[in-house]
Tab-separated table of C-alpha atoms in Angstrom:
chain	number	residue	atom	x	y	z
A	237	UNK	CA	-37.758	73.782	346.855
A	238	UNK	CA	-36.570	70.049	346.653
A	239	UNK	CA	-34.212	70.944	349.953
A	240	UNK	CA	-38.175	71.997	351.988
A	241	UNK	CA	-39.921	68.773	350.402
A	242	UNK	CA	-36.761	66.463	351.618
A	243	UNK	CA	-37.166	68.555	355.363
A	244	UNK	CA	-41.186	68.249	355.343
A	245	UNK	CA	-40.730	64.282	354.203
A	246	UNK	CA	-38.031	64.302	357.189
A	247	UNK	CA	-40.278	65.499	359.509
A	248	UNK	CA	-43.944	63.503	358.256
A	249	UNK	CA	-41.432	60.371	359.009
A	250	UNK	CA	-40.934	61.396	361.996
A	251	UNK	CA	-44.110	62.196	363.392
A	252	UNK	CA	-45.145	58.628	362.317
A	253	UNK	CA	-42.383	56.823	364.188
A	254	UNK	CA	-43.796	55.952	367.755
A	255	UNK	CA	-40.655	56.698	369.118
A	256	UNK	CA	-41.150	60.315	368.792
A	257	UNK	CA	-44.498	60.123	370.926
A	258	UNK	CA	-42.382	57.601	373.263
A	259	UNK	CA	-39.516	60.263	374.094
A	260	UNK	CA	-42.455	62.990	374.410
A	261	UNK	CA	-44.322	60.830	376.888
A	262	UNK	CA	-41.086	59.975	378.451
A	263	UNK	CA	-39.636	63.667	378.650
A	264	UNK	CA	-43.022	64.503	380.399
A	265	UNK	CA	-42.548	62.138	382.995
A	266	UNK	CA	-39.797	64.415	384.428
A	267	UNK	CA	-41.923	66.968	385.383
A	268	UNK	CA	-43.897	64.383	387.973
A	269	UNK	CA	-40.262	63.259	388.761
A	270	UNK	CA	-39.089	66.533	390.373
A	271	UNK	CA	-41.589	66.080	393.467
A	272	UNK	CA	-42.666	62.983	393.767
A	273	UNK	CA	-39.192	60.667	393.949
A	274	UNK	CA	-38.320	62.680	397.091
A	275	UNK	CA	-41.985	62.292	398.757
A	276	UNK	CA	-40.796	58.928	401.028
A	277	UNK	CA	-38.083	60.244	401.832
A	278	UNK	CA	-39.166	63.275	403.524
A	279	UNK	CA	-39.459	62.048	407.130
A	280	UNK	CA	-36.391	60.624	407.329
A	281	UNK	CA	-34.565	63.573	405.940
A	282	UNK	CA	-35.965	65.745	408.604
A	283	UNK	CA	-34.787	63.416	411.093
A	284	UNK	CA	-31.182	63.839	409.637
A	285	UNK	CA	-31.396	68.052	409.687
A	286	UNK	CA	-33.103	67.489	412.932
A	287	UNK	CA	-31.422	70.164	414.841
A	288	UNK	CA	-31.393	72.598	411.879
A	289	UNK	CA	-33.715	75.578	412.922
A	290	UNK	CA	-36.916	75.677	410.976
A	291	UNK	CA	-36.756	72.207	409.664
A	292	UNK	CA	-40.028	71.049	409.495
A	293	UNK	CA	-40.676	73.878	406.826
A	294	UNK	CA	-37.491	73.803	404.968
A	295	UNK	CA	-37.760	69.609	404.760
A	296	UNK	CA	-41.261	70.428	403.074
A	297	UNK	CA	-39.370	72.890	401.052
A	298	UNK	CA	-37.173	69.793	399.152
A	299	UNK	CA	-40.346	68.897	397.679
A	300	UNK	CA	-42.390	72.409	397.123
A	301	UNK	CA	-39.644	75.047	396.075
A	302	UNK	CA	-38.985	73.689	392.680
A	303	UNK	CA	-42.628	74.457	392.299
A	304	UNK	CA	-42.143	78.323	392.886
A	305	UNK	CA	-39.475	78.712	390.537
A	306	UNK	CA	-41.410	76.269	387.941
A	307	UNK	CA	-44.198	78.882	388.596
A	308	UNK	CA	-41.580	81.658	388.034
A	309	UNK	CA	-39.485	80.480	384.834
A	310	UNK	CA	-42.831	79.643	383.603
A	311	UNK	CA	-43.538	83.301	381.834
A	312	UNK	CA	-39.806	83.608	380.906
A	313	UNK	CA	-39.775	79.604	379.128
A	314	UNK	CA	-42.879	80.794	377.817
A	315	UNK	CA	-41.885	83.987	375.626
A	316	UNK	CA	-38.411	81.948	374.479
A	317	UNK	CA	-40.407	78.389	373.444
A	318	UNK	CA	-42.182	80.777	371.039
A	319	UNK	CA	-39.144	82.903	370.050
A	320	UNK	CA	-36.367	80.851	370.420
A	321	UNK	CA	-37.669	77.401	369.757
A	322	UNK	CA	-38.978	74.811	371.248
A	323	UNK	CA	-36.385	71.860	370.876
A	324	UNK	CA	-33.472	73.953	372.115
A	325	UNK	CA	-34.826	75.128	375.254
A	326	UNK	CA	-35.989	71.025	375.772
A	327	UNK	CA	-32.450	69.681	375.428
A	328	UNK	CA	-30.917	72.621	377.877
A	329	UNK	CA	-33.607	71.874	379.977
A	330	UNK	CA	-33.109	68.024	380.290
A	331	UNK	CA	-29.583	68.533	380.786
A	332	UNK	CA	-29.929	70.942	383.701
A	333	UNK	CA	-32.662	68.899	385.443
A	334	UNK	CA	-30.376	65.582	385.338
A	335	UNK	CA	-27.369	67.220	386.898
A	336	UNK	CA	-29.299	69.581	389.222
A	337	UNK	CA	-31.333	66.565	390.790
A	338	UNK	CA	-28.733	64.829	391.181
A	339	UNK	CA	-26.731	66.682	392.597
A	340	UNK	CA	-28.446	66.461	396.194
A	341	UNK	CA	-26.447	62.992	395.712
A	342	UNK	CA	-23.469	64.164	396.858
A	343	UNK	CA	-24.571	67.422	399.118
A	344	UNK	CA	-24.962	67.380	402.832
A	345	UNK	CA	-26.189	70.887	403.300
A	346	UNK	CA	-29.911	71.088	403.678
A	347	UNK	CA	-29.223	74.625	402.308
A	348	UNK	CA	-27.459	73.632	399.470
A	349	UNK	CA	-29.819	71.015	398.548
A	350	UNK	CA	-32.562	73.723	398.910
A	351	UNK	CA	-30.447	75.804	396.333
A	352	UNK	CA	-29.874	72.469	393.710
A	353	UNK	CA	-33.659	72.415	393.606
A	354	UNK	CA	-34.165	76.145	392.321
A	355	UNK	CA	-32.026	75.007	389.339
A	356	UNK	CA	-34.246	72.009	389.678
A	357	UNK	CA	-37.646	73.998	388.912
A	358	UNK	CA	-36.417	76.195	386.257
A	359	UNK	CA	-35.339	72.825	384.399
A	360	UNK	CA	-39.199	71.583	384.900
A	361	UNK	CA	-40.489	74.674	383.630
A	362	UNK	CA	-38.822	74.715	380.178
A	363	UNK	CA	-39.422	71.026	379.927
A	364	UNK	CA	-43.122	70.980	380.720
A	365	UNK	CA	-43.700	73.833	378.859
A	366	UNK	CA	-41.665	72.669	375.529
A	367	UNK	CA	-42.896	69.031	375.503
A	368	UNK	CA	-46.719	70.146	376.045
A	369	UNK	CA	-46.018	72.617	373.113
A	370	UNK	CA	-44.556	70.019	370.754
A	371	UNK	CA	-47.414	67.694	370.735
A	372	UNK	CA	-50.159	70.741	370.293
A	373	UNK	CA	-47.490	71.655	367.201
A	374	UNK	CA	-47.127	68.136	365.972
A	375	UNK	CA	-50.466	66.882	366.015
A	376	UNK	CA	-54.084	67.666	364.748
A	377	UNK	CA	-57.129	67.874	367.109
A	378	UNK	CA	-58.107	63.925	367.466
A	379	UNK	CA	-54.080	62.856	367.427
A	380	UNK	CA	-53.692	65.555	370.053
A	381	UNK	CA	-56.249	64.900	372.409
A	382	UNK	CA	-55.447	61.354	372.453
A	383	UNK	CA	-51.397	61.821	372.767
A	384	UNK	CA	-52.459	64.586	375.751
A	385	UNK	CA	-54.577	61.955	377.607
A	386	UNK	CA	-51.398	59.905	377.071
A	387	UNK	CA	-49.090	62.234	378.518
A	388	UNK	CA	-51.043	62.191	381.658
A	389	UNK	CA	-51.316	58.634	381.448
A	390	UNK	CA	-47.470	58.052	381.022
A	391	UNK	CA	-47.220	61.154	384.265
A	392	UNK	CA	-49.117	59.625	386.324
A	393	UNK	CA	-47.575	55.812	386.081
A	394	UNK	CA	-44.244	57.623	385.666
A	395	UNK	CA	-45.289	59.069	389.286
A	396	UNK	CA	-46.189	55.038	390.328
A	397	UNK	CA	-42.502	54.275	389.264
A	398	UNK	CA	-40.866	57.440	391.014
A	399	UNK	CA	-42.653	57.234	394.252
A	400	UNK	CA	-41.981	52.872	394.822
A	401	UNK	CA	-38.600	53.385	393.507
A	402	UNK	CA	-37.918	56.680	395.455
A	403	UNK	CA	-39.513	54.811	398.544
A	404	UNK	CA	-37.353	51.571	398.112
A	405	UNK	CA	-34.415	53.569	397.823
A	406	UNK	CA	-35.360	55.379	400.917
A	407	UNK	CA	-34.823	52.662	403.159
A	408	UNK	CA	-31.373	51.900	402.030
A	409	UNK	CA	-30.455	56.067	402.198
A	410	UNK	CA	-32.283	59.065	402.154
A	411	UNK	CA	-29.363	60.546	399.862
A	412	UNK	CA	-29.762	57.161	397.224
A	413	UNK	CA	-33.644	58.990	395.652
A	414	UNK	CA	-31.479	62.016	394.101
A	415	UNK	CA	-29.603	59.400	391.976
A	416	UNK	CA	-32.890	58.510	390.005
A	417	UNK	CA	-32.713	62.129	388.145
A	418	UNK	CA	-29.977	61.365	386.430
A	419	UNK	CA	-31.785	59.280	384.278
A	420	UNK	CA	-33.503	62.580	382.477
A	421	UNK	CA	-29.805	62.408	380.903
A	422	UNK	CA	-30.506	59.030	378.806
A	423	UNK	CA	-33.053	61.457	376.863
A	424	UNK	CA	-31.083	63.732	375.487
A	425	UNK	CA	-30.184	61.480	372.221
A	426	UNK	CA	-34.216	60.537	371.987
A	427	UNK	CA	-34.592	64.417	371.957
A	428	UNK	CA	-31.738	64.990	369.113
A	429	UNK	CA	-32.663	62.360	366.841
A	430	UNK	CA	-36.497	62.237	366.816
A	431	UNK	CA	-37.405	65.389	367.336
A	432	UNK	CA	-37.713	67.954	365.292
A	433	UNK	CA	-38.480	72.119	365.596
A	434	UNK	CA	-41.532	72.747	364.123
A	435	UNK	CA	-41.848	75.327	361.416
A	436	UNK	CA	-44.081	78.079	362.490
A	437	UNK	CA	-47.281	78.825	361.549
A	438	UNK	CA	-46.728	81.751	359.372
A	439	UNK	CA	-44.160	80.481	356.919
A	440	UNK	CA	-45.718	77.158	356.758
A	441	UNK	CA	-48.798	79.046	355.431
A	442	UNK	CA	-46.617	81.756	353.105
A	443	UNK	CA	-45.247	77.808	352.007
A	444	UNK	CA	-48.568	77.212	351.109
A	445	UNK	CA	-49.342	80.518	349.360
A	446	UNK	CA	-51.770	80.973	352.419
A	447	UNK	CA	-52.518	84.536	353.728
A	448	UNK	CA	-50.865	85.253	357.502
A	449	UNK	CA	-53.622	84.640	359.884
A	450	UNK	CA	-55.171	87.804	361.242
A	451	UNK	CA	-55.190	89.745	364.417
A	452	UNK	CA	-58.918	88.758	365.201
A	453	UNK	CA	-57.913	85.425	364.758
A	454	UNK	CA	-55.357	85.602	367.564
A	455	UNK	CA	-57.657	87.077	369.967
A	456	UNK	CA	-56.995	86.250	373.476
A	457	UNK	CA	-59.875	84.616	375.482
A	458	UNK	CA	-58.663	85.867	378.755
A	459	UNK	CA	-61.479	85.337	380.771
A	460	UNK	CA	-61.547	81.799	380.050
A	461	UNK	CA	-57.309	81.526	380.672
A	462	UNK	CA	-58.162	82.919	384.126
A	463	UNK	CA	-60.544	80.813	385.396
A	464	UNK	CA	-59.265	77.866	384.070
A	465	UNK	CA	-55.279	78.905	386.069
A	466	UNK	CA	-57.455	79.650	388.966
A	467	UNK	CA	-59.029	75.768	388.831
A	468	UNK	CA	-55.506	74.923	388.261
A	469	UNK	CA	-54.074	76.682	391.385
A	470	UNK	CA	-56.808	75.454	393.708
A	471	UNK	CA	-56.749	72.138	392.847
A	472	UNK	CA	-52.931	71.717	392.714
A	473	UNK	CA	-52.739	73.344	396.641
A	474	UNK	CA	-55.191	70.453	397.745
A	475	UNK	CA	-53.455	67.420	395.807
A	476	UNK	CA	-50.206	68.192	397.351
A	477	UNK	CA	-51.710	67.905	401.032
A	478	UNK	CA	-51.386	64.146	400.022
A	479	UNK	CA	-47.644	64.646	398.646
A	480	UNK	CA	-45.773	66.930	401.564
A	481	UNK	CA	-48.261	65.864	404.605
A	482	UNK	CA	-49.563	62.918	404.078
A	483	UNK	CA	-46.109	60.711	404.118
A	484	UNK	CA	-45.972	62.385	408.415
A	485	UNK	CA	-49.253	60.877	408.825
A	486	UNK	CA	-48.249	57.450	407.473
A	487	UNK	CA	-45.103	57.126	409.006
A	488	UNK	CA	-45.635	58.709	411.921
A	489	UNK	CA	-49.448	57.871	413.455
A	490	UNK	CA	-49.788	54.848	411.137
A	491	UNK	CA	-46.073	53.805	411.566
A	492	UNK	CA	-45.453	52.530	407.536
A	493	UNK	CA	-41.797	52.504	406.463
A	494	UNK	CA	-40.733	54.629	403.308
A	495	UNK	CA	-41.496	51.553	400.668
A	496	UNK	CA	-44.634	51.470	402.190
A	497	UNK	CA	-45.135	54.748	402.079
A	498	UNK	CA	-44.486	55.275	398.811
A	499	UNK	CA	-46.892	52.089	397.446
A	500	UNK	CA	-49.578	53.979	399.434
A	501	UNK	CA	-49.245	57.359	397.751
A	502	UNK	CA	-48.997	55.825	394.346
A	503	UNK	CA	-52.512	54.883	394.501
A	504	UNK	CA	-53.843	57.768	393.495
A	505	UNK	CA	-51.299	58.034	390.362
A	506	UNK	CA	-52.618	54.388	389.482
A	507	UNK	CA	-56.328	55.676	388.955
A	508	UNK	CA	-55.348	58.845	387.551
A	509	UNK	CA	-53.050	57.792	384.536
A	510	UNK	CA	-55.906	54.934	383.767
A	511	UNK	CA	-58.417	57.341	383.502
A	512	UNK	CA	-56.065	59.833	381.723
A	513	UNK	CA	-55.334	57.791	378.757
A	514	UNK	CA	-59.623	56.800	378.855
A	515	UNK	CA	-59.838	60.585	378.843
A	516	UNK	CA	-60.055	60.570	374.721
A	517	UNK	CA	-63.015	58.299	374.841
A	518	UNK	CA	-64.703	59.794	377.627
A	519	UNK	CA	-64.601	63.445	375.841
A	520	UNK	CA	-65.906	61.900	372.667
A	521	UNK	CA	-68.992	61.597	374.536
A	522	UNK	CA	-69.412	64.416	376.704
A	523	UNK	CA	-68.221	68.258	377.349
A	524	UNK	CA	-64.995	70.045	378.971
A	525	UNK	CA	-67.665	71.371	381.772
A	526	UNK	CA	-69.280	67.566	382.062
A	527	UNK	CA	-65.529	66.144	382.759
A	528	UNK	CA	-64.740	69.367	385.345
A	529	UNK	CA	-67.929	68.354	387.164
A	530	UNK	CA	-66.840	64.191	387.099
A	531	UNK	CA	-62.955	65.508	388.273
A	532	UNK	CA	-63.827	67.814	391.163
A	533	UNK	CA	-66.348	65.508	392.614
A	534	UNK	CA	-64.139	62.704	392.679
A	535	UNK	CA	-60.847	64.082	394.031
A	536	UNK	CA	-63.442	65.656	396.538
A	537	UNK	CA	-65.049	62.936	397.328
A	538	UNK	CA	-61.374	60.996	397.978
A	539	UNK	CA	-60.285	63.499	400.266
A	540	UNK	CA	-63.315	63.176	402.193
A	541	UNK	CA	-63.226	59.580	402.607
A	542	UNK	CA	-59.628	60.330	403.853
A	543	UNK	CA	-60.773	62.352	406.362
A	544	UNK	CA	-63.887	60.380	407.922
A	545	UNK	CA	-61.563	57.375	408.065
A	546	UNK	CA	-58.070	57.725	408.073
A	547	UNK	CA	-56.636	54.041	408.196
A	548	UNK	CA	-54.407	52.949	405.450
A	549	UNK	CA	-57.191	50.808	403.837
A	550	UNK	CA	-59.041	54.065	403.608
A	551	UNK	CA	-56.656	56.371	402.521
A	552	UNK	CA	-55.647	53.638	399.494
A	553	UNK	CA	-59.178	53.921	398.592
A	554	UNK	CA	-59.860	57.582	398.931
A	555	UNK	CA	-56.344	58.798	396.931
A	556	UNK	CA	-57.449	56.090	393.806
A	557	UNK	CA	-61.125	57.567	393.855
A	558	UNK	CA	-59.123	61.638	394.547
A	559	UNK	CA	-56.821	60.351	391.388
A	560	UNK	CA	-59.500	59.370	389.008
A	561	UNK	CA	-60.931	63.359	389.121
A	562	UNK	CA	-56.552	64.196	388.745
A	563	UNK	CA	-56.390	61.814	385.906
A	564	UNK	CA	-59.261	63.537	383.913
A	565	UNK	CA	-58.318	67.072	385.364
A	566	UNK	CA	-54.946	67.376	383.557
A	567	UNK	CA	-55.586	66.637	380.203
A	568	UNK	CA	-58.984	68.558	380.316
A	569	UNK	CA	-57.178	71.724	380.812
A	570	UNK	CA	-53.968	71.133	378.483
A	571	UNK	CA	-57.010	70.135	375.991
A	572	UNK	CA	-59.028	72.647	376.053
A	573	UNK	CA	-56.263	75.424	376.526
A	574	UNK	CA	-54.562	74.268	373.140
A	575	UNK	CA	-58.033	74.521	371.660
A	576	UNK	CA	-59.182	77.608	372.650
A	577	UNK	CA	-55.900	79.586	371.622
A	578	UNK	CA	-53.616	80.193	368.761
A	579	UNK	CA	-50.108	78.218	367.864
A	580	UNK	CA	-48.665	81.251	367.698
A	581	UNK	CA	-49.263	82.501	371.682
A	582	UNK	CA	-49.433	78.554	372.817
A	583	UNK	CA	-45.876	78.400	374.448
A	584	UNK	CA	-46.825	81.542	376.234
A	585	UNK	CA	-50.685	80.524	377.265
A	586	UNK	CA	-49.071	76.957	378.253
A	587	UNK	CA	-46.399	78.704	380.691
A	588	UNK	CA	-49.436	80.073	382.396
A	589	UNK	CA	-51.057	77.093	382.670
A	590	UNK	CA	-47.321	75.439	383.886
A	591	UNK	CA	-46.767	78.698	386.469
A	592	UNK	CA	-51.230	78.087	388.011
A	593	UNK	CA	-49.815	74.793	388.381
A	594	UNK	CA	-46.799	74.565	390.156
A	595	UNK	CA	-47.099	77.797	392.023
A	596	UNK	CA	-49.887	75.199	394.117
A	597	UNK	CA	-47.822	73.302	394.687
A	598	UNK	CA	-45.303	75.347	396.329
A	599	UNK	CA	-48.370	77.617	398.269
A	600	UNK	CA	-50.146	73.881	399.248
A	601	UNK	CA	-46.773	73.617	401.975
A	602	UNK	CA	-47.972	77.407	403.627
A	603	UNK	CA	-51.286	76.396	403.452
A	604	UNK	CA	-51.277	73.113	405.289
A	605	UNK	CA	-49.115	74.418	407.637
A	606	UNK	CA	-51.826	77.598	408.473
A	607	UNK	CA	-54.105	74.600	409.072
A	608	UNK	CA	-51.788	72.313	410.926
A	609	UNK	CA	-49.642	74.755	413.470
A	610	UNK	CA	-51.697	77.999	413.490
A	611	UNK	CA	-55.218	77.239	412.895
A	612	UNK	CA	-54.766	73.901	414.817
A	613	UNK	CA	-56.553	71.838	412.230
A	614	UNK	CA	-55.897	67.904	412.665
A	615	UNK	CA	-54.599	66.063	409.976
A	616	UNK	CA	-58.426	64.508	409.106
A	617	UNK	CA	-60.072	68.368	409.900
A	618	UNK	CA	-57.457	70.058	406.906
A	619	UNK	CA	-58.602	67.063	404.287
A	620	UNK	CA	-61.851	67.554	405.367
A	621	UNK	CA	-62.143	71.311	404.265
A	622	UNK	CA	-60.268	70.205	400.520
A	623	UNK	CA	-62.818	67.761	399.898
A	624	UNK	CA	-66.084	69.936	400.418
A	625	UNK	CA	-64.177	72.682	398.348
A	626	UNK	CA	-63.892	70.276	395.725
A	627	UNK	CA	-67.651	69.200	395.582
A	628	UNK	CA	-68.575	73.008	396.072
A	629	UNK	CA	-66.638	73.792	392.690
A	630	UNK	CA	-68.423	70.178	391.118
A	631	UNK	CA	-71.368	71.857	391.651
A	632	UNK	CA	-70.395	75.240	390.207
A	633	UNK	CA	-69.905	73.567	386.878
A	634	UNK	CA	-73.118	71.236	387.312
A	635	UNK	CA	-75.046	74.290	387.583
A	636	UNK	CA	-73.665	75.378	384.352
A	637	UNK	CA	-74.265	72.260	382.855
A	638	UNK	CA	-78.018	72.533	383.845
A	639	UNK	CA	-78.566	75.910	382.939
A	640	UNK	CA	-76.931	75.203	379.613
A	641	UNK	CA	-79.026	72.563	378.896
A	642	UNK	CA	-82.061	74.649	380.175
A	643	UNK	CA	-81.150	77.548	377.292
A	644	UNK	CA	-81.191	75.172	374.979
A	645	UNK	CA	-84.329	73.480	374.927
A	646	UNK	CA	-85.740	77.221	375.575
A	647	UNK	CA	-84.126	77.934	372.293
């Protein structure tokens, strides 16, 4: 008895320290890491595989196929965070995603590099999946919301950082952006020493002479899960237009170099980790459906401005409007997910949420390409079509809002 006071003390301790919610924040960074670092540097390394058949998909492919294998570890991480543990999986997780990104470092192979970044997503997916689960474990309801607006937050700037530094080191050599993964490996002792695996729900309520939750208290509110991985998956495939074809368009009919390239992309990351950490204070005051409304109007309203007039000045000012709706998208969902569903199928309901997610990503590069080289879309037509889909699904949810409002003053 005095050994499980000493570990709950421990642990209390812990969760106070800031550091803890530092090397969360930090650890979550990583998963923006595994795209965006390598965004600048795209053009150039399809000018180096230049003669390799297929290149223009496969270079796209750098960026987008740790997203498919995110999406496809995602179930698997999933079932072991909840079995296994969630600080385990984290550290083998961090571990692989330092030495697999960096490994492109030293390879010359566009295959092999294609093949480092598999073992690259299945990294991201126990690492997105584990952190996200340790602050819904760690923290109550206000805490949480407010440490999941953060996480955004500390995403998005992370993604600032990545994609200047990934451009900078762009122009020196395309082969230099792999070395910033390594740095994932300067977490591992954060991860060791303040964090700790939480004790699960059942024995810390047979600890408190509690009964074991029931099976109607564990129900599964699948219709809601579905639609909200369906937002997910829609909205992911549009915002990563702006990370695999956007950098063509600025370096090739605008003419930026990579540093330049990357300062324009991180526009919309600036926006979107402001509003994420506002995102507390903004759901104080109004709903989940209100703040889906506010997001998909103004990442669609970004892309349009994009498309009317696509000159840098422009497309600065249409990604930071298309980032505020991001910055209030993410932690929406991871809110209201961890809300709506119990600790003890979170890892698993989370790895849905992580495989919606990333498996846009890695359908966005098919999907731009349909418009680009099949459909014959221009560059302003394919931005064009994301931006009214966006306000179409805005006014899904402000139709729901009305009619909500509309039932209750009938009532």
């Amino acid at each position: 008895m005095r050994s499980l006071e000493l570990q709950h003390k421990t642990q209390q301790q812990k969760l106070e320290n800031p550091i803890t919610i530092i090397v969360l924040l930090l650890v979550s960074t990583l998963t923006v890491m595994a795209g965006a670092t390598l965004s600048p540097a795209i053009p150039e390394i399809e000018q180096v595989f230049i003669n390799t058949p297929n290149v223009e998909v496969l270079v796209r492919l750098i960026i987008t196929l740790p997203a498919l294998f995110i999406a496809l570890g995602a179930p698997i991480m999933g079932v072991i965070v909840d079995k296994w543990g969630r600080k385990k999986l984290l550290t083998i997780t961090t571990v692989l995603y330092g030495f697999a990104g960096g490994s492109g470092f030293f390879l010359n192979s566009l295959n092999l590099i294609l093949i480092s970044r598999i073992f690259l997503g299945i990294a991201v997916a126990g690492i997105m999946i584990t952190s996200t689960t340790l602050i819904a474990d760690y923290y109550q309801e206000s805490q949480r919301n407010k440490i999941l607006g953060y996480q955004a937050g500390f995403m998005a700037f992370g993604g600032i950082l990545f994609l200047i530094t990934g451009g900078f080191l762009a122009t020196i050599n395309w082969q230099f952006t792999f070395l910033i993964y390594f740095s994932a490996l300067f977490l591992i002792p954060g991860i060791l020493i303040y964090l700790y695996e939480p004790e699960s729900v059942e024995k810390r309520n047979i600890s408190k002479g509690q009964k074991n939750i029931s099976g109607s208290d564990r129900s599964v509110p699948y219709k809601f899960i579905i639609t909200i991985y369906s937002l997910v998956l829609v909205l992911q495939i549009f915002f990563f237009f702006s990370i695999t074809e956007l950098p063509f368009f600025l370096a090739g009919s605008l003419s930026l170099n990579p540093n330049l390239v990357g300062i324009v992309l991180a526009s919309m990351t600036v926006s979107g980790g402001v509003f994420s950490i506002l995102y507390k204070s903004i759901k104080e005051k109004i709903s989940f459906k209100s703040i889906f409304f506010i997001s998909h109007f103004f990442f669609g309203l970004g892309y349009i401005l994009i498309a009317f007039f696509p000159s840098v000045e422009f497309i600065v000012i249409g990604l930071f409007t298309a980032g505020i709706g991001l910055g209030l998208f993410v932690p929406n969902v991871t809110v209201w997910l961890t809300l709506k569903t119990h600790s003890s199928i979170r890892g698993r309901v989370l790895s849905g949420f992580t495989m919606s997610l990333f498996l846009g990503q890695f359908l966005s590069t098919f999907i731009s390409q349909l418009f680009l080289n099949i459909l014959s879309f221009s560059f302003s037509d394919m931005f064009l079509i994301a931006g009214i889909s966006m306000i179409i699904i805005a006014l899904v949810f402000l139709g729901l809002i009305i009619k909500e409002k509309n039932f209750k003053t009938i009532s």
